[in-house]
Short mmCIF file of C-alpha atoms and ligand atoms in Angstrom, two decimals:
data_model
loop_
_atom_site.label_atom_id
_atom_site.label_comp_id
_atom_site.label_asym_id
_atom_site.label_seq_id
_atom_site.Cartn_x
_atom_site.Cartn_y
_atom_site.Cartn_z
CA MET L 1 -2.05 -22.25 -12.55
CA ALA L 2 -0.95 -18.79 -11.40
CA THR L 3 0.46 -16.09 -13.67
CA ILE L 4 4.20 -15.58 -13.31
CA LEU L 5 4.94 -11.91 -12.58
CA ASP L 6 7.98 -11.31 -14.74
CA GLY L 7 10.28 -8.98 -12.81
CA LYS L 8 12.90 -8.97 -15.54
CA ALA L 9 10.45 -7.67 -18.14
CA HIS L 10 9.14 -5.01 -15.75
CA ALA L 11 12.69 -3.98 -14.82
CA ASP L 12 13.37 -3.50 -18.54
CA ARG L 13 10.35 -1.19 -18.75
CA MET L 14 11.52 0.78 -15.71
CA LEU L 15 15.07 1.04 -17.07
CA GLU L 16 13.78 2.28 -20.43
CA LEU L 17 11.94 5.10 -18.64
CA VAL L 18 15.15 6.01 -16.80
CA ARG L 19 17.11 5.94 -20.06
CA LEU L 20 14.59 8.32 -21.64
CA GLY L 21 14.86 10.59 -18.60
CA VAL L 22 18.65 10.67 -18.95
CA GLU L 23 18.32 11.42 -22.68
CA ASP L 24 15.94 14.24 -21.88
CA ARG L 25 18.45 15.77 -19.45
CA LYS L 26 21.19 15.57 -22.04
CA ALA L 27 18.93 17.17 -24.66
CA ARG L 28 18.51 20.08 -22.22
CA GLY L 29 22.27 20.46 -21.96
CA LEU L 30 22.54 18.88 -18.49
CA ARG L 31 25.17 16.30 -17.59
CA ALA L 32 24.30 12.63 -17.09
CA PRO L 33 23.20 11.69 -13.54
CA ALA L 34 26.08 10.22 -11.53
CA LEU L 35 25.92 7.44 -8.95
CA ALA L 36 28.82 6.89 -6.53
CA VAL L 37 29.04 3.36 -5.16
CA VAL L 38 31.17 2.70 -2.09
CA LEU L 39 32.31 -0.88 -1.72
CA VAL L 40 34.22 -1.82 1.42
CA GLY L 41 35.93 -5.20 1.74
CA ASP L 42 35.81 -8.36 -0.36
CA ASP L 43 32.35 -9.84 0.14
CA PRO L 44 31.89 -11.81 -3.13
CA ALA L 45 28.12 -11.24 -3.32
CA SER L 46 28.62 -7.48 -2.85
CA HIS L 47 31.14 -7.45 -5.71
CA VAL L 48 28.58 -9.15 -7.96
CA TYR L 49 25.87 -6.64 -6.95
CA VAL L 50 28.19 -3.68 -7.60
CA ARG L 51 29.16 -5.09 -10.99
CA ASN L 52 25.50 -5.52 -11.91
CA LYS L 53 24.73 -1.96 -10.82
CA ALA L 54 27.57 -0.59 -12.93
CA ALA L 55 26.32 -2.53 -15.97
CA ALA L 56 22.78 -1.23 -15.47
CA CYS L 57 24.09 2.35 -15.15
CA ALA L 58 25.97 1.98 -18.43
CA ARG L 59 22.83 0.68 -20.11
CA VAL L 60 20.76 3.78 -19.24
CA GLY L 61 23.53 6.38 -19.54
CA ILE L 62 24.07 7.04 -15.83
CA THR L 63 27.69 7.67 -14.85
CA SER L 64 28.80 5.19 -12.21
CA ILE L 65 31.77 5.97 -9.99
CA GLU L 66 33.16 3.19 -7.84
CA HIS L 67 35.08 3.74 -4.61
CA ARG L 68 36.72 0.62 -3.22
CA LEU L 69 38.03 0.54 0.32
CA ALA L 70 39.91 -2.23 2.11
CA ALA L 71 38.09 -4.46 4.59
CA ASP L 72 40.12 -2.99 7.49
CA THR L 73 39.11 0.60 6.66
CA HIS L 74 38.45 2.76 9.73
CA GLN L 75 35.08 4.38 10.23
CA GLU L 76 36.63 7.87 9.97
CA VAL L 77 37.97 7.09 6.48
CA LEU L 78 34.56 5.91 5.33
CA ASP L 79 32.89 8.93 6.93
CA THR L 80 35.35 11.31 5.23
CA LEU L 81 34.67 9.72 1.84
CA ILE L 82 30.91 10.09 2.38
CA ASP L 83 31.42 13.76 3.35
CA GLN L 84 33.42 14.34 0.17
CA LEU L 85 30.76 12.70 -1.97
CA ASN L 86 28.05 14.74 -0.22
CA ALA L 87 29.95 17.91 -1.13
CA ASP L 88 30.72 16.87 -4.72
CA SER L 89 28.34 18.64 -7.10
CA GLU L 90 29.15 16.08 -9.82
CA VAL L 91 27.66 13.27 -7.70
CA ASP L 92 23.87 12.88 -7.50
CA GLY L 93 23.47 9.58 -5.68
CA ILE L 94 25.54 7.76 -3.05
CA LEU L 95 25.21 4.10 -2.28
CA VAL L 96 27.18 2.34 0.43
CA GLN L 97 27.03 -1.37 -0.40
CA LEU L 98 25.88 -3.47 2.55
CA PRO L 99 26.86 -5.46 4.50
CA LEU L 100 29.88 -3.52 5.74
CA PRO L 101 32.80 -5.50 7.21
CA LYS L 102 32.87 -6.06 10.97
CA GLY L 103 34.04 -3.00 12.88
CA LEU L 104 32.18 -0.53 10.67
CA ASP L 105 28.89 0.97 11.74
CA SER L 106 26.49 0.80 8.80
CA LYS L 107 23.85 2.96 10.53
CA GLU L 108 26.43 5.72 11.06
CA ALA L 109 27.48 5.54 7.42
CA LEU L 110 23.92 5.50 6.08
CA HIS L 111 22.83 8.36 8.32
CA ARG L 112 25.79 10.43 7.11
CA ILE L 113 24.72 10.35 3.47
CA SER L 114 22.96 13.57 2.49
CA PRO L 115 19.19 12.82 2.29
CA ALA L 116 19.16 14.44 -1.17
CA LYS L 117 21.71 11.86 -2.42
CA ASP L 118 20.35 8.90 -0.44
CA VAL L 119 19.32 6.79 -3.45
CA ASP L 120 18.81 3.71 -1.26
CA GLY L 121 16.19 5.63 0.71
CA PHE L 122 17.58 4.47 4.07
CA HIS L 123 18.22 7.89 5.67
CA PRO L 124 15.90 8.68 8.61
CA MET L 125 14.83 11.88 6.83
CA ASN L 126 13.63 9.92 3.80
CA GLN L 127 12.06 7.24 6.00
CA GLY L 128 10.23 10.01 7.87
CA LEU L 129 8.96 11.50 4.60
CA LEU L 130 7.67 8.06 3.61
CA LEU L 131 5.94 7.72 6.98
CA GLU L 132 4.24 11.07 6.37
CA GLY L 133 3.32 10.07 2.80
CA LEU L 134 5.43 12.90 1.37
CA PRO L 135 7.73 12.73 -1.69
CA GLY L 136 11.33 11.72 -1.02
CA LEU L 137 13.82 9.05 -2.04
CA ARG L 138 12.20 5.74 -1.11
CA PRO L 139 13.77 2.30 -0.63
CA CYS L 140 14.30 0.66 -4.02
CA THR L 141 12.99 -2.86 -3.42
CA PRO L 142 9.53 -2.00 -2.08
CA THR L 143 9.18 0.89 -4.56
CA ALA L 144 9.89 -1.48 -7.42
CA CYS L 145 7.48 -4.10 -5.98
CA MET L 146 4.75 -1.43 -5.92
CA SER L 147 5.53 -0.55 -9.52
CA LEU L 148 5.24 -4.21 -10.54
CA LEU L 149 1.90 -4.56 -8.73
CA ALA L 150 0.59 -1.40 -10.39
CA HIS L 151 1.64 -2.73 -13.79
CA HIS L 152 -0.12 -6.02 -13.01
CA GLY L 153 -3.27 -3.94 -12.38
CA LEU L 154 -3.78 -5.05 -8.79
CA GLN L 155 -6.26 -2.77 -7.01
CA LEU L 156 -4.78 -2.27 -3.55
CA LYS L 157 -7.59 -0.21 -2.07
CA GLY L 158 -9.29 -2.19 0.69
CA LEU L 159 -7.18 -5.29 -0.01
CA ARG L 160 -5.91 -7.46 2.86
CA ALA L 161 -2.12 -7.40 2.58
CA VAL L 162 0.31 -9.32 4.76
CA VAL L 163 3.99 -8.35 4.74
CA LEU L 164 6.24 -11.05 6.15
CA GLY L 165 9.36 -9.42 7.60
CA ARG L 166 9.88 -6.07 9.32
CA SER L 167 13.30 -4.92 8.15
CA GLU L 168 14.01 -1.22 7.58
CA ILE L 169 14.89 -1.86 3.94
CA VAL L 170 12.00 -4.03 2.81
CA GLY L 171 9.29 -5.06 5.28
CA LYS L 172 8.51 -1.77 7.03
CA PRO L 173 8.67 0.52 3.96
CA MET L 174 6.66 -2.01 1.93
CA ALA L 175 3.95 -2.00 4.59
CA LEU L 176 3.88 1.83 4.58
CA MET L 177 3.62 1.99 0.79
CA LEU L 178 0.74 -0.50 0.79
CA LEU L 179 -0.97 1.48 3.54
CA GLU L 180 -0.54 4.65 1.48
CA GLN L 181 -2.46 2.89 -1.30
CA HIS L 182 -5.27 2.08 1.17
CA ALA L 183 -4.57 -1.62 1.70
CA THR L 184 -5.31 -3.11 5.12
CA VAL L 185 -1.84 -4.16 6.16
CA THR L 186 -0.56 -6.71 8.66
CA ILE L 187 3.17 -6.96 9.33
CA ALA L 188 4.17 -10.47 10.41
CA HIS L 189 7.62 -11.45 11.66
CA SER L 190 9.67 -13.99 13.59
CA ARG L 191 7.61 -13.55 16.77
CA THR L 192 4.20 -13.69 15.09
CA GLN L 193 2.04 -16.50 16.41
CA ASP L 194 0.44 -18.89 13.96
CA LEU L 195 2.11 -17.46 10.88
CA PRO L 196 0.26 -19.80 8.46
CA SER L 197 -3.16 -18.47 9.58
CA VAL L 198 -2.01 -14.85 9.32
CA CYS L 199 -0.66 -15.47 5.81
CA ARG L 200 -3.87 -17.21 4.75
CA GLU L 201 -5.79 -13.96 5.35
CA ALA L 202 -3.77 -12.20 2.66
CA ASP L 203 -5.11 -11.22 -0.75
CA LEU L 204 -1.57 -9.94 -1.28
CA LEU L 205 1.29 -11.72 0.45
CA VAL L 206 4.75 -10.14 0.39
CA ALA L 207 7.52 -12.35 1.78
CA ALA L 208 10.79 -10.65 2.79
CA VAL L 209 12.25 -12.96 5.37
CA GLY L 210 15.36 -14.67 4.05
CA ARG L 211 14.21 -18.22 4.94
CA PRO L 212 14.21 -20.58 1.94
CA GLY L 213 10.77 -22.01 1.20
CA LEU L 214 9.27 -20.85 4.50
CA VAL L 215 5.88 -20.10 2.93
CA GLU L 216 4.10 -23.31 1.95
CA GLY L 217 1.28 -23.57 -0.57
CA SER L 218 -1.16 -24.23 2.28
CA TRP L 219 -0.31 -20.81 3.79
CA ILE L 220 -1.59 -19.02 0.69
CA LYS L 221 -5.20 -17.94 0.21
CA PRO L 222 -6.53 -19.30 -3.10
CA GLY L 223 -6.29 -16.55 -5.72
CA ALA L 224 -3.86 -14.39 -3.72
CA VAL L 225 -1.04 -12.44 -5.34
CA VAL L 226 2.36 -13.43 -3.95
CA VAL L 227 5.49 -11.25 -4.10
CA ASP L 228 8.60 -13.13 -3.04
CA VAL L 229 11.44 -10.78 -2.10
CA GLY L 230 13.65 -13.43 -0.49
CA ILE L 231 16.85 -14.51 -2.22
CA ASN L 232 18.32 -17.61 -0.63
CA ARG L 233 21.05 -20.00 -1.65
CA VAL L 234 20.19 -23.60 -0.80
CA GLU L 235 22.91 -26.23 -0.61
CA ASP L 236 21.30 -28.70 1.79
CA LEU L 237 19.79 -31.59 -0.19
CA ALA L 238 17.42 -32.66 2.59
CA LEU L 239 16.03 -29.10 2.76
CA GLY L 240 15.82 -28.98 -1.03
CA GLU L 241 13.87 -32.24 -1.16
CA ARG L 242 11.35 -30.76 1.28
CA ILE L 243 10.87 -27.31 -0.22
CA PHE L 244 11.17 -28.25 -3.90
CA ALA L 245 8.72 -31.17 -3.78
CA ALA L 246 6.49 -29.32 -6.28
CA GLU L 247 9.41 -27.89 -8.25
CA PRO L 248 11.42 -30.82 -9.62
CA ARG L 249 13.63 -28.64 -11.85
CA LYS L 250 15.04 -26.73 -8.87
CA LEU L 251 15.83 -30.03 -7.18
CA GLU L 252 17.61 -31.23 -10.32
CA VAL L 253 19.76 -28.04 -10.38
CA LEU L 254 20.55 -28.46 -6.68
CA LYS L 255 21.65 -32.06 -7.27
CA ALA L 256 23.65 -31.18 -10.38
CA LYS L 257 25.33 -27.98 -9.15
CA GLY L 258 25.33 -28.42 -5.39
CA ALA L 259 23.45 -25.15 -4.87
CA VAL L 260 20.39 -23.34 -6.14
CA LEU L 261 18.74 -19.94 -5.57
CA CYS L 262 15.20 -19.74 -4.27
CA GLY L 263 12.84 -17.39 -2.51
CA ASP L 264 11.01 -17.46 0.80
CA VAL L 265 7.97 -18.99 -0.90
CA ARG L 266 7.71 -22.53 -2.25
CA PHE L 267 7.21 -21.41 -5.82
CA GLY L 268 5.89 -24.71 -7.22
CA GLU L 269 3.25 -24.96 -4.47
CA ALA L 270 2.34 -21.26 -4.75
CA MET L 271 1.76 -21.64 -8.50
CA GLN L 272 -1.02 -24.13 -7.76
CA VAL L 273 -2.90 -21.87 -5.30
CA ALA L 274 -2.16 -18.20 -6.03
CA SER L 275 -3.38 -16.09 -8.96
CA ALA L 276 0.05 -14.53 -9.56
CA VAL L 277 3.54 -15.15 -8.18
CA THR L 278 7.00 -13.59 -8.62
CA PRO L 279 9.72 -16.18 -9.34
CA VAL L 280 13.20 -16.28 -7.78
CA PRO L 281 15.42 -15.48 -9.56
CA GLY L 282 13.82 -13.20 -12.17
CA GLY L 283 11.23 -11.58 -9.93
CA VAL L 284 11.98 -8.83 -7.46
CA GLY L 285 15.80 -9.02 -7.87
CA PRO L 286 16.10 -7.22 -11.25
CA LEU L 287 13.51 -4.66 -10.12
CA THR L 288 15.62 -3.43 -7.24
CA ILE L 289 18.43 -2.17 -9.48
CA ALA L 290 15.89 -0.49 -11.75
CA GLY L 291 14.45 1.25 -8.66
CA LEU L 292 17.93 2.41 -7.67
CA LEU L 293 18.56 3.99 -11.06
CA ALA L 294 15.14 5.63 -11.04
CA ASN L 295 16.06 7.15 -7.66
CA THR L 296 19.41 8.36 -9.08
CA LEU L 297 17.60 10.15 -11.89
CA THR L 298 15.21 11.70 -9.36
CA ALA L 299 18.13 12.78 -7.15
CA ALA L 300 19.84 14.38 -10.16
CA GLY L 301 16.67 16.29 -10.97
CA ALA L 302 16.33 17.51 -7.42
CA GLY L 303 20.00 18.48 -7.30
CA ARG L 304 19.77 21.12 -10.02
P1 LIG N 1 16.34 -9.03 7.40
O1 LIG N 1 17.12 -10.20 7.87
O2 LIG N 1 16.78 -7.65 7.73
O3 LIG N 1 14.85 -9.17 7.94
C1 LIG N 1 14.18 -10.40 7.92
C2 LIG N 1 12.83 -10.24 8.58
O4 LIG N 1 12.20 -11.51 8.54
C3 LIG N 1 12.91 -9.83 10.05
O5 LIG N 1 12.01 -8.77 10.25
C4 LIG N 1 12.44 -11.06 10.82
O6 LIG N 1 11.59 -10.73 11.91
C5 LIG N 1 11.66 -11.84 9.80
N1 LIG N 1 11.82 -13.28 10.01
C6 LIG N 1 12.96 -13.97 10.15
N2 LIG N 1 12.69 -15.28 10.32
C7 LIG N 1 11.36 -15.41 10.30
C8 LIG N 1 10.49 -16.49 10.41
N3 LIG N 1 10.93 -17.75 10.58
N4 LIG N 1 9.17 -16.25 10.34
C9 LIG N 1 8.70 -15.00 10.15
N5 LIG N 1 9.48 -13.92 10.02
C10 LIG N 1 10.80 -14.12 10.10
O7 LIG N 1 16.17 -9.25 5.84
P2 LIG N 1 15.86 -8.23 4.64
O8 LIG N 1 17.03 -7.38 4.41
O9 LIG N 1 14.52 -7.61 4.80
O10 LIG N 1 15.79 -9.27 3.43
C11 LIG N 1 14.84 -10.32 3.42
C12 LIG N 1 15.10 -11.21 2.23
O11 LIG N 1 14.93 -10.43 1.06
C13 LIG N 1 16.52 -11.78 2.16
O12 LIG N 1 16.44 -13.05 1.57
C14 LIG N 1 17.22 -10.82 1.22
O13 LIG N 1 18.29 -11.44 0.54
C15 LIG N 1 16.11 -10.48 0.28
N6 LIG N 1 16.25 -9.19 -0.37
C16 LIG N 1 16.09 -9.19 -1.71
C17 LIG N 1 16.18 -8.02 -2.39
C18 LIG N 1 15.97 -8.06 -3.86
O14 LIG N 1 16.48 -7.22 -4.58
N7 LIG N 1 15.20 -8.99 -4.35
C19 LIG N 1 16.45 -6.83 -1.74
C20 LIG N 1 16.57 -6.84 -0.36
C21 LIG N 1 16.46 -8.04 0.32
#
């Protein structure tokens, strides 16, 4: 049986370090770091994420400032708000919650955020710094995954790593961070041929696809470490019966509640083949917020 990589416990460790960093600032007479969150529209999942971020900020002593805009907000209004936050010396980090409602250009908004306050690490300047292996604000999810792997003691040098997914926010930066640590990295995606064979080469498999249970146990090399970034809501019973065959408790929840959360990897099957696996929920999810707050502390330090 594989070890479960407990993301919640590691997030707690990361948050404690941030809390100590905030305390240290206060002891030096500096104000608490401040994170401005911009939430446009009424997407229920986004509201939950923003609430969770505010709670995490409160826990570590970071000031969180919320700006809510209506779903029919014009791009110019959003841009003006971002400009104001860029100019505000009391704000260290700016986060525009994605997805934005239709009609708003998320790239334009993200590119407008000052790179020094870009705590999501999505600005081209910060992405360029990552590409060059230089310090900068880096995307939270892959940064936190790297921190978890380091804590687990995984030696990345020379390791065969496969990253499934090539998004700007997870897949690509994750691949770059693994490369920086001297892993031999393959990025696989929706056009990759014979995905199972590619995945089977991996000593470290990172799945960031958004397809429930895509990765079967037979795709995993025995003894591999598996990081499952995907967060998917499954309501379809037929799908659930297929992907939860080795995870009867998930199937029970699906039947009882009509929906259940799962990752891109069939967790029950992975547990029988891999050496270590992150669960969903409780794996990468809690780490991402911890990464965001660590970035906010860094941005505050850089802003002085
Ligand atoms: P995305 O949709 O931007 O990118 C998905 C990637 O997967 C694409 O590069 C695509 O080529 C690839 N892909 C799609 N279908 C595929 C298939 N059948 N086979 C192989 N590759 C395929 O998604 P994203 O923003 O990178 O997020 C991926 C998943 O991670 C989602 O489930 C998302 O909810 C989750 N996520 C979780 C966290 C967290 O905090 N845990 C953070 C960000 C994203």
